[in-house]
Tab-separated table of C-alpha atoms and ligand atoms in Angstrom:
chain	number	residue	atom	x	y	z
A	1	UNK	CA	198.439	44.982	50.681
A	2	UNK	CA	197.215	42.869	53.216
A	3	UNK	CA	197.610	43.191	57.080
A	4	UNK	CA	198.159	39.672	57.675
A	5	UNK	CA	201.641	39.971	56.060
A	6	UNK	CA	201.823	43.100	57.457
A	7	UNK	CA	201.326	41.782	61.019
A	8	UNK	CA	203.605	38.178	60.335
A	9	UNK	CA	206.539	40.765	58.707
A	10	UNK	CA	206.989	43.097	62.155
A	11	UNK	CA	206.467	39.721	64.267
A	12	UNK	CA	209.469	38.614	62.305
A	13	UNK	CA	211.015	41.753	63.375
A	14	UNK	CA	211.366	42.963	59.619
A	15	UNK	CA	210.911	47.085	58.823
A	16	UNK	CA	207.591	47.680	57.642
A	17	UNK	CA	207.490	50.406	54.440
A	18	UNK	CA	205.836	53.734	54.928
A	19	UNK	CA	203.378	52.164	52.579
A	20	UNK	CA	202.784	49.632	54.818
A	21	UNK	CA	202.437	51.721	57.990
A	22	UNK	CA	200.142	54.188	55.993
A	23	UNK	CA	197.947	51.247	55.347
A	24	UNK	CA	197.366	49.763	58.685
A	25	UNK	CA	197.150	53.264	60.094
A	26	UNK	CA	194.451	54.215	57.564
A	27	UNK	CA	193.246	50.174	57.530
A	28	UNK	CA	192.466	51.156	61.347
A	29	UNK	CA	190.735	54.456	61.186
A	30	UNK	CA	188.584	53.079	58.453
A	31	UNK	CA	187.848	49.749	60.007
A	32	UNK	CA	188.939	47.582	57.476
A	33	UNK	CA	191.704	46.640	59.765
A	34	UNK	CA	190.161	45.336	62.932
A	35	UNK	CA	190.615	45.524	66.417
A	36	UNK	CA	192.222	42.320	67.041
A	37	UNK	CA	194.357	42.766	64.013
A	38	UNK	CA	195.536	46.357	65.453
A	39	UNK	CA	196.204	44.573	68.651
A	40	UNK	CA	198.723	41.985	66.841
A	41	UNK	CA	200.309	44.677	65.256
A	42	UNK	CA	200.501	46.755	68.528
A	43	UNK	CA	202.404	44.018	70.362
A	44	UNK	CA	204.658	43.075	67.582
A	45	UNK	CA	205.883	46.493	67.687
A	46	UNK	CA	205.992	46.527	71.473
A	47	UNK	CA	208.697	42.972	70.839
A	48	UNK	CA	210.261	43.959	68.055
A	49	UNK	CA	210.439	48.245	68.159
A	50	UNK	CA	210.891	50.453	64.797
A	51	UNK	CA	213.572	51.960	62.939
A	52	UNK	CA	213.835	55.436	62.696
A	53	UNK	CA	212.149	55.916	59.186
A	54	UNK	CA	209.261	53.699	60.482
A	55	UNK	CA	208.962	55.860	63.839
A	56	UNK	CA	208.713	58.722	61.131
A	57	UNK	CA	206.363	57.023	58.621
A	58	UNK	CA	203.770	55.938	61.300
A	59	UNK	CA	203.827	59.129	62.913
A	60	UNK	CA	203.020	61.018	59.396
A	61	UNK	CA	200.324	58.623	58.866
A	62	UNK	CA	198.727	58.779	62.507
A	63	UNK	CA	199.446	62.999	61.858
A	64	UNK	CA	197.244	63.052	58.527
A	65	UNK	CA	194.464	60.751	59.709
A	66	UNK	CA	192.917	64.118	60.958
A	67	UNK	CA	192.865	68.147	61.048
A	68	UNK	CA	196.087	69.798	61.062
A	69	UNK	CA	196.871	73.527	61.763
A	70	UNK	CA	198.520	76.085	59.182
A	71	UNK	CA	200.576	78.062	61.134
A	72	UNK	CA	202.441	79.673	58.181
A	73	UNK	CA	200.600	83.166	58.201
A	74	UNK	CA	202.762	83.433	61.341
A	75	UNK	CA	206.347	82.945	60.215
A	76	UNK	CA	208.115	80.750	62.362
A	77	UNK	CA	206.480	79.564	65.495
A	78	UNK	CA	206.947	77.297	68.186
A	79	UNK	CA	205.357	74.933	70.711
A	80	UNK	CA	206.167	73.291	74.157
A	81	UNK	CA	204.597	70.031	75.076
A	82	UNK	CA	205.129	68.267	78.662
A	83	UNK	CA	204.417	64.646	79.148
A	84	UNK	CA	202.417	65.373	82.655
A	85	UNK	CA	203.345	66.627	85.706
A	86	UNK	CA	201.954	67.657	89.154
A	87	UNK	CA	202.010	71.576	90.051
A	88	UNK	CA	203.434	71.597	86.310
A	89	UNK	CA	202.681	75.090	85.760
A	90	UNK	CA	205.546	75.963	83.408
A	91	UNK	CA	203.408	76.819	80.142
A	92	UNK	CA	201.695	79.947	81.850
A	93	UNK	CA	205.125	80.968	82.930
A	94	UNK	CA	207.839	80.304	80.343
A	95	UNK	CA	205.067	81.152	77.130
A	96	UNK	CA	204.767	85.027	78.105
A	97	UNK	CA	208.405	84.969	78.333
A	98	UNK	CA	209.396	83.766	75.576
A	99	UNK	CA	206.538	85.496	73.743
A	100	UNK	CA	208.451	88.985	75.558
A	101	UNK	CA	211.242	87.670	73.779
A	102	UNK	CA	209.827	87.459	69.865
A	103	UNK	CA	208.553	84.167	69.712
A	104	UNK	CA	205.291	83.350	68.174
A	105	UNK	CA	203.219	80.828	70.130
A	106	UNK	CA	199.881	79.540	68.818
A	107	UNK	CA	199.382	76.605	71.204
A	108	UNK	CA	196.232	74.210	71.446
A	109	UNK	CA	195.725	72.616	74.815
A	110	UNK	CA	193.993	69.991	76.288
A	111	UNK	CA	192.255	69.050	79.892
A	112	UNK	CA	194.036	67.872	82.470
A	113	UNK	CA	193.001	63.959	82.794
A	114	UNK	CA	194.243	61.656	86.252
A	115	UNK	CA	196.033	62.996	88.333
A	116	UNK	CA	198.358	65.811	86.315
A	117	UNK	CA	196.148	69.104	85.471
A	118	UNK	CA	195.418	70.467	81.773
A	119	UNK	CA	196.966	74.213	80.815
A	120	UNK	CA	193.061	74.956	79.513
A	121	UNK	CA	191.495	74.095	82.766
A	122	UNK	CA	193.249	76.642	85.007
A	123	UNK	CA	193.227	79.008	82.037
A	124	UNK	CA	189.298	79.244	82.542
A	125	UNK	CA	189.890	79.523	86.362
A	126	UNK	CA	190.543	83.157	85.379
A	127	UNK	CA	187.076	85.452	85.168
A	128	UNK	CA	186.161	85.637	81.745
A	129	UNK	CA	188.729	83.887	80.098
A	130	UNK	CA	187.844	82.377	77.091
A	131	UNK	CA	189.384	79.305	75.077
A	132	UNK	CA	187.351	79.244	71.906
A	133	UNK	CA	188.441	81.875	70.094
A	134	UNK	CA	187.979	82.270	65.990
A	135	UNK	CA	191.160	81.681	64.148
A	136	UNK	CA	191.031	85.104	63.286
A	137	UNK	CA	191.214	86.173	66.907
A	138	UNK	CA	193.542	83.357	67.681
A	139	UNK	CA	196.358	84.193	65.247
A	140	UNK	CA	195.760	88.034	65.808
A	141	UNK	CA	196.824	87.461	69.452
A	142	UNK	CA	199.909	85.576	68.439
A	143	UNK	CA	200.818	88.694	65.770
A	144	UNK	CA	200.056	91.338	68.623
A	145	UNK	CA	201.035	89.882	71.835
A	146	UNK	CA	203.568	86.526	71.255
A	147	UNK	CA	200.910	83.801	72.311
A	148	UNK	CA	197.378	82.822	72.709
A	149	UNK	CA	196.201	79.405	74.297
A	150	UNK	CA	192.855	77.760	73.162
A	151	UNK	CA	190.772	74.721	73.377
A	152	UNK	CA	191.396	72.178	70.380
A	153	UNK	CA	189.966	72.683	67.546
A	154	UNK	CA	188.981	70.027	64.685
A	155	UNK	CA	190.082	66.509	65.018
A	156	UNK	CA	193.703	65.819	65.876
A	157	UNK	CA	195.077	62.650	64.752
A	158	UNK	CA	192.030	60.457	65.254
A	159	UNK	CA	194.036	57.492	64.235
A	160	UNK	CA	196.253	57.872	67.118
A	161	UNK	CA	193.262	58.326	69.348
A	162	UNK	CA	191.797	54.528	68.870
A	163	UNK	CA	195.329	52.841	68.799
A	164	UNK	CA	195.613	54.541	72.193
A	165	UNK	CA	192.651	53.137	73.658
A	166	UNK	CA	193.039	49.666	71.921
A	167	UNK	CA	196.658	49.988	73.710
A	168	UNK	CA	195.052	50.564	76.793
A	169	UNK	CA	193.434	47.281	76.953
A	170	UNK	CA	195.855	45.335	75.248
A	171	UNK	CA	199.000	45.858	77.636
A	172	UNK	CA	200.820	48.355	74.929
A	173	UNK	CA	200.794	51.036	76.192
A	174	UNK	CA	204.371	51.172	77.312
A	175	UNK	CA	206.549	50.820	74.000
A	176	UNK	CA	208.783	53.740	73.328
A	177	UNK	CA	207.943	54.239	69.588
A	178	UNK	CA	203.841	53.867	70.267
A	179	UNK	CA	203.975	56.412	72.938
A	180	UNK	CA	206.605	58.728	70.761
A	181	UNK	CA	204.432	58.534	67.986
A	182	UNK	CA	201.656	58.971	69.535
A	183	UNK	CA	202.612	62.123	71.124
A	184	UNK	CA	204.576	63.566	68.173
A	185	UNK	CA	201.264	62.573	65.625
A	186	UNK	CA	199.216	65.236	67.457
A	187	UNK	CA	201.954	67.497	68.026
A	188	UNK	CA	203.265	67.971	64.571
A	189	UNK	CA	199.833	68.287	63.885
A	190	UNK	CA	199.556	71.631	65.604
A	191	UNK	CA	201.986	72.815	62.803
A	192	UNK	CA	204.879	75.146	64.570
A	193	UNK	CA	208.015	74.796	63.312
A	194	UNK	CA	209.981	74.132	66.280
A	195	UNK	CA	209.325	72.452	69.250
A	196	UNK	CA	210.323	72.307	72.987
A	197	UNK	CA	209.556	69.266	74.758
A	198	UNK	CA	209.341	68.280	78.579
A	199	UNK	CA	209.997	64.928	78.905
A	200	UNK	CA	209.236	64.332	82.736
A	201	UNK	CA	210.594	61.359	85.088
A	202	UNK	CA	209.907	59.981	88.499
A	203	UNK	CA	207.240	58.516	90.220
A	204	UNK	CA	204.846	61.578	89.592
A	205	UNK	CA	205.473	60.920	85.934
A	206	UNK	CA	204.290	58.570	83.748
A	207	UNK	CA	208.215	57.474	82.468
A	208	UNK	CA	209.112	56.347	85.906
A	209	UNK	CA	213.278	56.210	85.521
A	210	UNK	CA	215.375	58.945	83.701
A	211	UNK	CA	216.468	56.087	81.409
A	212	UNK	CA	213.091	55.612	80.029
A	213	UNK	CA	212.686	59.197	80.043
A	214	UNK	CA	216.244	59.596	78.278
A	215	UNK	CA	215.031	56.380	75.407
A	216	UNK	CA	211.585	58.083	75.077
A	217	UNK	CA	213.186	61.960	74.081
A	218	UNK	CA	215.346	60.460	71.695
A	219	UNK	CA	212.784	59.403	70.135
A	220	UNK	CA	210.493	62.276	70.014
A	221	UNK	CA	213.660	64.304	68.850
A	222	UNK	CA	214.427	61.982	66.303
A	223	UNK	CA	210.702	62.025	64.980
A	224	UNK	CA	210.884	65.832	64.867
A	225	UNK	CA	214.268	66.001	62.857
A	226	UNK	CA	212.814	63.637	60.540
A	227	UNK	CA	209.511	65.732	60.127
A	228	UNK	CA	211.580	69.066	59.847
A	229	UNK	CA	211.336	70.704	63.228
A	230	UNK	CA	213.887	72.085	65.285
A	231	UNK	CA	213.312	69.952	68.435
A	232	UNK	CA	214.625	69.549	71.613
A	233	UNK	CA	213.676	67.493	74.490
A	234	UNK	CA	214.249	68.180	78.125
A	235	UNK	CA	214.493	65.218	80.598
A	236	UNK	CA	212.727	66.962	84.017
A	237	UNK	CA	212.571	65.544	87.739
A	238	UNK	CA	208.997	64.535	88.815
A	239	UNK	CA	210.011	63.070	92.127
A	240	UNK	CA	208.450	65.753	93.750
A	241	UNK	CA	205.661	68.231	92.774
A	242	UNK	CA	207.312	71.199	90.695
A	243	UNK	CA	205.922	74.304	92.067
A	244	UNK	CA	204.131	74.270	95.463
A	245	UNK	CA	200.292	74.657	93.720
A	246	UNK	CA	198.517	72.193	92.637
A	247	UNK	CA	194.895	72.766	91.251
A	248	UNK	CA	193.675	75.276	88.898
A	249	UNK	CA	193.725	78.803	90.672
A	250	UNK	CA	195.990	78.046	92.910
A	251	UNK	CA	198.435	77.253	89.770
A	252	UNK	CA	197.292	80.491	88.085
A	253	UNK	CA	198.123	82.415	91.427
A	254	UNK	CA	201.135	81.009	91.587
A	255	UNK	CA	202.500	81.729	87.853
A	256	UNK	CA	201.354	84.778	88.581
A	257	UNK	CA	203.575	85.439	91.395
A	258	UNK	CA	206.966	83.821	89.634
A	259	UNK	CA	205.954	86.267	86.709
A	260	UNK	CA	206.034	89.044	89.369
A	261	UNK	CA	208.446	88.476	91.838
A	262	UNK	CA	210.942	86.610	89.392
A	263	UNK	CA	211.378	84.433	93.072
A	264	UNK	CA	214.111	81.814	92.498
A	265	UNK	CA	212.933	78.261	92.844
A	266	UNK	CA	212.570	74.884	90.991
A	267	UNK	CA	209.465	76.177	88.780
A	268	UNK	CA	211.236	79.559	87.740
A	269	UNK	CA	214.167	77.788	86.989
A	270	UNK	CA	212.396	75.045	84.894
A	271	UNK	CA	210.367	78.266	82.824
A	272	UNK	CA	213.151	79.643	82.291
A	273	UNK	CA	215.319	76.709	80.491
A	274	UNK	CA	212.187	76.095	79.009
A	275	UNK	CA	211.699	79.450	77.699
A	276	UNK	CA	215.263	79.701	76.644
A	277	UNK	CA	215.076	76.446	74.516
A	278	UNK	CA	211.776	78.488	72.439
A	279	UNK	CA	214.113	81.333	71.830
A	280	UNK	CA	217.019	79.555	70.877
A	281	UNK	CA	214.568	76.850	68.852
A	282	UNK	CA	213.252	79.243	67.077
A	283	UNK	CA	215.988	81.249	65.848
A	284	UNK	CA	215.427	84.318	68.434
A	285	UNK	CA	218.768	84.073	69.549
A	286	UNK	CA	222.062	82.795	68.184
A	287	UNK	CA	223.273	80.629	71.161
A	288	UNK	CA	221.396	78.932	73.997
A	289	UNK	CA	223.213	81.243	76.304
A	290	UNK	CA	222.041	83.896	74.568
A	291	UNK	CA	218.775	82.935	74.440
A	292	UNK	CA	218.859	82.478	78.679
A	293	UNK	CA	220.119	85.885	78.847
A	294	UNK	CA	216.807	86.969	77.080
A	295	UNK	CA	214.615	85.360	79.049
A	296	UNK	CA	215.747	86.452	82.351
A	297	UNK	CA	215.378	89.745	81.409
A	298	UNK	CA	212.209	89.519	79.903
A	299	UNK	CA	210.867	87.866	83.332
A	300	UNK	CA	213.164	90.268	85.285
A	301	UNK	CA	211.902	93.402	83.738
A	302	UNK	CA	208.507	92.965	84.490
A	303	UNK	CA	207.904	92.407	80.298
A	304	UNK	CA	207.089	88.775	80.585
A	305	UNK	CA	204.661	89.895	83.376
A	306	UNK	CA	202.476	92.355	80.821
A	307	UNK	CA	202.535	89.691	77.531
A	308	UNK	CA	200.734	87.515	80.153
A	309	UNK	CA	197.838	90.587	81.101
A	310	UNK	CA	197.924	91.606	77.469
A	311	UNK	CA	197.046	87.731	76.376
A	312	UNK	CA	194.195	87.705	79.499
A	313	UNK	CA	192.771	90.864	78.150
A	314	UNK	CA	192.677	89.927	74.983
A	315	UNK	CA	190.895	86.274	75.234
A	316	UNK	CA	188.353	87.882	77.466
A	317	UNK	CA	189.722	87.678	80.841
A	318	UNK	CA	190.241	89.928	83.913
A	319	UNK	CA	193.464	90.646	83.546
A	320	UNK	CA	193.327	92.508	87.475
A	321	UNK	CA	194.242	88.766	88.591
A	322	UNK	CA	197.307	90.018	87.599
A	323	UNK	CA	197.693	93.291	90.685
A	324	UNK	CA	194.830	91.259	92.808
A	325	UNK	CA	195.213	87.823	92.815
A	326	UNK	CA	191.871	87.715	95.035
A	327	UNK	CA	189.959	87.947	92.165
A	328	UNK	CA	190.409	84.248	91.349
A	329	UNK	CA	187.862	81.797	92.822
A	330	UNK	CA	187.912	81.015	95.816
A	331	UNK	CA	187.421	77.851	97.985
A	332	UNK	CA	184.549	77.641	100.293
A	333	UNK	CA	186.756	75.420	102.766
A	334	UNK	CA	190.183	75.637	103.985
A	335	UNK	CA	192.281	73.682	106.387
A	336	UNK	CA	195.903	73.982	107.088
A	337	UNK	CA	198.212	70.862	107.284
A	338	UNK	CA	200.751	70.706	110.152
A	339	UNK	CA	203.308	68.505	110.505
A	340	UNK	CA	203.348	65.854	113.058
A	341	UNK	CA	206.831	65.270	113.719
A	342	UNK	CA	210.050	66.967	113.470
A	343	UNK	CA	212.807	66.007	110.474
A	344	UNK	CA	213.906	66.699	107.217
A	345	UNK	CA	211.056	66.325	104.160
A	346	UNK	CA	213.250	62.922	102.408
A	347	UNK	CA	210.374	61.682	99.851
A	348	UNK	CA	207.068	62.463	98.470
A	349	UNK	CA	204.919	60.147	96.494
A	350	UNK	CA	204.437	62.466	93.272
A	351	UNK	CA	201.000	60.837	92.136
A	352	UNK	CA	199.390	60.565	95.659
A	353	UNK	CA	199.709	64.502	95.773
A	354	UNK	CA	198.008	64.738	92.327
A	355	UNK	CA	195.341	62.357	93.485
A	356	UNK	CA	194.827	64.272	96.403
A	357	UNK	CA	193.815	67.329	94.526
A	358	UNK	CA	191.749	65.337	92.381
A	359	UNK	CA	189.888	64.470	95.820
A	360	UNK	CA	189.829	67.742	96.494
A	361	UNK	CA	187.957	69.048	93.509
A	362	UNK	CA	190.570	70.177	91.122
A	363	UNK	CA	190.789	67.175	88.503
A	364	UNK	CA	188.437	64.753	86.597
A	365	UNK	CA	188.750	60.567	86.797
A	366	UNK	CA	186.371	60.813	83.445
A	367	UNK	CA	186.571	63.738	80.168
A	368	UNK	CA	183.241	64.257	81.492
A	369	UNK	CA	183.987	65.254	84.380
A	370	UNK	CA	183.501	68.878	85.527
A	371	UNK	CA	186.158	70.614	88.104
A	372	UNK	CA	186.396	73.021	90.321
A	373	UNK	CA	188.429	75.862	89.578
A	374	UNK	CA	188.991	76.975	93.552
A	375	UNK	CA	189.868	73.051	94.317
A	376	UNK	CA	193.507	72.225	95.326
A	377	UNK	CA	196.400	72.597	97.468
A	378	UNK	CA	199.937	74.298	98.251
A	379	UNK	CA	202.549	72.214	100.026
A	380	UNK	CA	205.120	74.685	100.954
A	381	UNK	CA	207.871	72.213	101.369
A	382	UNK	CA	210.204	70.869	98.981
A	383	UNK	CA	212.994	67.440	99.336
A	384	UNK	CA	215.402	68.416	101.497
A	385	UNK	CA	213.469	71.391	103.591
A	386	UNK	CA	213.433	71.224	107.604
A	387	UNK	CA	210.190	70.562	109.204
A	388	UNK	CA	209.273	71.744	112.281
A	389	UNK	CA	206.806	69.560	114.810
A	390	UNK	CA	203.301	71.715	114.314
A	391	UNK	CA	204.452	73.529	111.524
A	392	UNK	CA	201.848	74.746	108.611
A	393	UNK	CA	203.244	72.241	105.865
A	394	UNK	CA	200.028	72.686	103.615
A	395	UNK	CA	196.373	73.841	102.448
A	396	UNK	CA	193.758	72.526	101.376
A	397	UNK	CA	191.179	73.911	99.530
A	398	UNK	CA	187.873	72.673	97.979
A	399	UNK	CA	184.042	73.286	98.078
A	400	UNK	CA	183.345	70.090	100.225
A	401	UNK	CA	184.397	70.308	103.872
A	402	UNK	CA	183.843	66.456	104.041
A	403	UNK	CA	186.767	65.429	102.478
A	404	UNK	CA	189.205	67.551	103.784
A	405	UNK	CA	190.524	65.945	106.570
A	406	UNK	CA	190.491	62.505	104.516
A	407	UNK	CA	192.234	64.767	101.617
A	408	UNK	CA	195.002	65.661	105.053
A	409	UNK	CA	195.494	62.436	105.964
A	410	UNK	CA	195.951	61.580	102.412
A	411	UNK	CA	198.687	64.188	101.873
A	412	UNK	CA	200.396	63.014	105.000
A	413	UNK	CA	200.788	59.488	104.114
A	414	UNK	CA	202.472	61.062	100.757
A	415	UNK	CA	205.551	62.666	102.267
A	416	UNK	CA	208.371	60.782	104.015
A	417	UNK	CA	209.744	62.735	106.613
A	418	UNK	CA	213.615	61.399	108.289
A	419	UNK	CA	215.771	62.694	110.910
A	420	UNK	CA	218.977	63.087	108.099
A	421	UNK	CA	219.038	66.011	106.011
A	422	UNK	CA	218.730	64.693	101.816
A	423	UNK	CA	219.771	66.403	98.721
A	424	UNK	CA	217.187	67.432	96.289
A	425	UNK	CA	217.300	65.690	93.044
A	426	UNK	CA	218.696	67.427	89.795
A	427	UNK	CA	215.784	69.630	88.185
A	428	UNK	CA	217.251	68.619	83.998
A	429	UNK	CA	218.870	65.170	83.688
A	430	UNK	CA	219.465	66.035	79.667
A	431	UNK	CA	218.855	67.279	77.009
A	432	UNK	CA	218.146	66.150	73.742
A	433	UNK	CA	218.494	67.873	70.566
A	434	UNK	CA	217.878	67.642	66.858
B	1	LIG	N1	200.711	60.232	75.975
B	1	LIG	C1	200.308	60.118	74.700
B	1	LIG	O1	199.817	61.078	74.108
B	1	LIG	N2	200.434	58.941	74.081
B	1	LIG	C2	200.951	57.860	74.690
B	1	LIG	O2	201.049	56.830	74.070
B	1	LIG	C3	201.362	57.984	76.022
B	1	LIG	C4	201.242	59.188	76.639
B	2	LIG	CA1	206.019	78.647	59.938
């Protein structure tokens, strides 16, 4: 084979064979396909798009250029990915519910990175808590409890890993089957058999329109029938932060308290659908509405609520977060927001809220970054919400005084505030299936 007429073929905008997918992806890892050659290939695909079976085909390869997980001991699992969100704290909420419900969870999960935060980070925000855990103790907590949550382990899709950062540089990074095979190569290397995904769109999101959002989840679904899994891919609003914390504590607190209070709002809404589509996914319950059902009364009942202690417990933590949420860190600094004028909350810039909390403490511009786990904020008002003139709209928290009232000005400049009452956008555009 040769990756010259490999390259000239997708310019040409004729399917490549899995044979020839396997060997560029391979070619790549291995460096006998170089850099600029990658690059040519990168941006044909970016013109000229892939079928279905090469979406599949490329995907396997990227999938098998590292580690992969053997779930199998644990009968049939499932996993929930979300593309990045701000105050996206739906894993810590919708896992222990569907775990209440039967399903089997082993999930591996990364750092948050920018401005959306990482599951693992405000994981450790809890006392004790501990991501590396030996497979042993990682699948026993799945058999006992429903779900454990650790750190990554091994190398996932390596391959994937340098196309992404010769896409970065290379303007192609925005091509529907690169970024759904991308994603899908380290997912279906985590091995569950069904998966839930949270496809989210809006200017906090990286797909910015529900259209792209809408292209990129048929995709992913189609990737995921093709590999075997029971898939299904939810289209969510980021036009607007989806719970009111944003940080790492703050985020814990605040799962905590939708696990307790079962309070209505956007975030227990989203868990919940979310939740529902792990049931139904895998095989829990016969219908979706069935499968809702369940999970409102496993978060009504207080269940959902325990899996989560039970989980703490047993990965090390202090699960008396749980009755005492002042056992988290706390900030050294706080300063309350208030609004300056009077109106209806019409907009928010998505990102520039992320970003703030970034400011603040709570994320990392660089994986080497450190974070701090008290670092963040809760804006208490959603689209659509009154505002009074002087009312608390916000806090701030972080370690470093200094930047607080640049971090308020900041958050400010972020919301739009009008004198006409808006609607709130829809929480689920669609839903895909395979
Ligand atoms: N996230 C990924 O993992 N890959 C992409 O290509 C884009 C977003
Ligand atoms: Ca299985």
């Amino acid at each position: 084979m040769n990756i010259v007429e490999i390259i000239q073929k997708k310019r040409d905008g004729r399917p490549l064979s899995a044979a020839e997918l396997r060997y560029t992806v391979d070619g790549y890892l291995s460096g006998a396909v170089a850099d600029y050659q990658a690059s040519a290939f990168c941006m044909a695909v970016w013109f000229n798009g892939m079928n279905d079976d090469e979406l599949s085909a490329f995907t396997e390869a990227m999938r098998l250029s590292g580690d992969t997980l053997d779930l199998s001991p644990l009968g049939i699992t499932v996993d929930k990915h979300s593309t990045g969100g701000v105050a996206d704290t739906v894993s810590l909420i919708a896992l222990p519910i569907a775990a209440a419900c039967g399903c089997r969870i082993a999930k591996m999960s990364g750092r948050g990175l920018g401005f959306t935060g990482g599951t693992l980070d405000k994981l450790e925000s809890i006392p004790g808590f501990r991501t590396r855990l030996s497979e042993k103790e990682f699948f026993g907590t799945v058999e006992k409890y429903g779900f454990s949550i650790i750190g990554q382990t091994g190398e996932l899709a390596p391959a994937d890993k340098k196309f992404y950062a010769l896409r970065d540089v290379t303007a192609t990074v925005d091509s529907i089957p690169l970024i759904a095979s991308s994603i899908m190569s380290k997912k279906l290397a985590c091995g569950a058999d069904a998966l839930v995904l949270d496809v989210k769109t809006g200017n906090g999101a990286f797909m910015k329109t529900p259209e792209a959002a809408h292209k990129l989840a048929g995709a992913l679904t189609r990737i995921g029938r093709l590999a075997g899994k029971r898939t299904a891919a939810l289209v969510t609003d980021m036009n607007q932060p989806l719970g009111t914390a944003v940080g790492n504590a703050v985020e814990v607190a605040e799962a905590v308290s939708v696990l307790r209070s079962a309070a209505p709002g956007r975030l227990t809404e989203l868990s919940l659908r979310i939740a529902a589509e792990m049931v139904f996914r895998s095989q829990k319950a016969a219908s979706i509405e069935e499968a809702q059902k369940a999970a409102a009364a496993a978060l009504e009942s207080g269940r959902a609520c325990r899996t989560l202690a039970a989980v703490i417990t047993a990965q090390g933590g202090d699960a008396g977060i749980i009755d005492d949420l002042s056992r988290l860190p706390h900030p050294a600094h706080r300063l309350t927001v208030c609004a300056g004028e009077a109106g209806f909350l019409t907009a928010v810039e998505t990102e520039e809220i992320g970003r703030t909390a970034m400011m603040l403490g709570a994320g990392r511009l660089r994986k080497e970054d450190g974070i701090d786990p008290a670092a963040g904020l809760v804006l208490s008002k959603k689209i659509g919400d009154r505002i009074e003139k002087g009312e608390p709209i916000a806090e701030l928290m972080s370690a470093r005084e200094a930047v607080l009232p640049e971090a308020a000005a900041r958050l400010k400049k972020a919301l739009t505030v009008g004198e006409a009452p808006v609607s709130a956008p829809p929480l689920i555009y669609q839903t895909e299936e395979s």
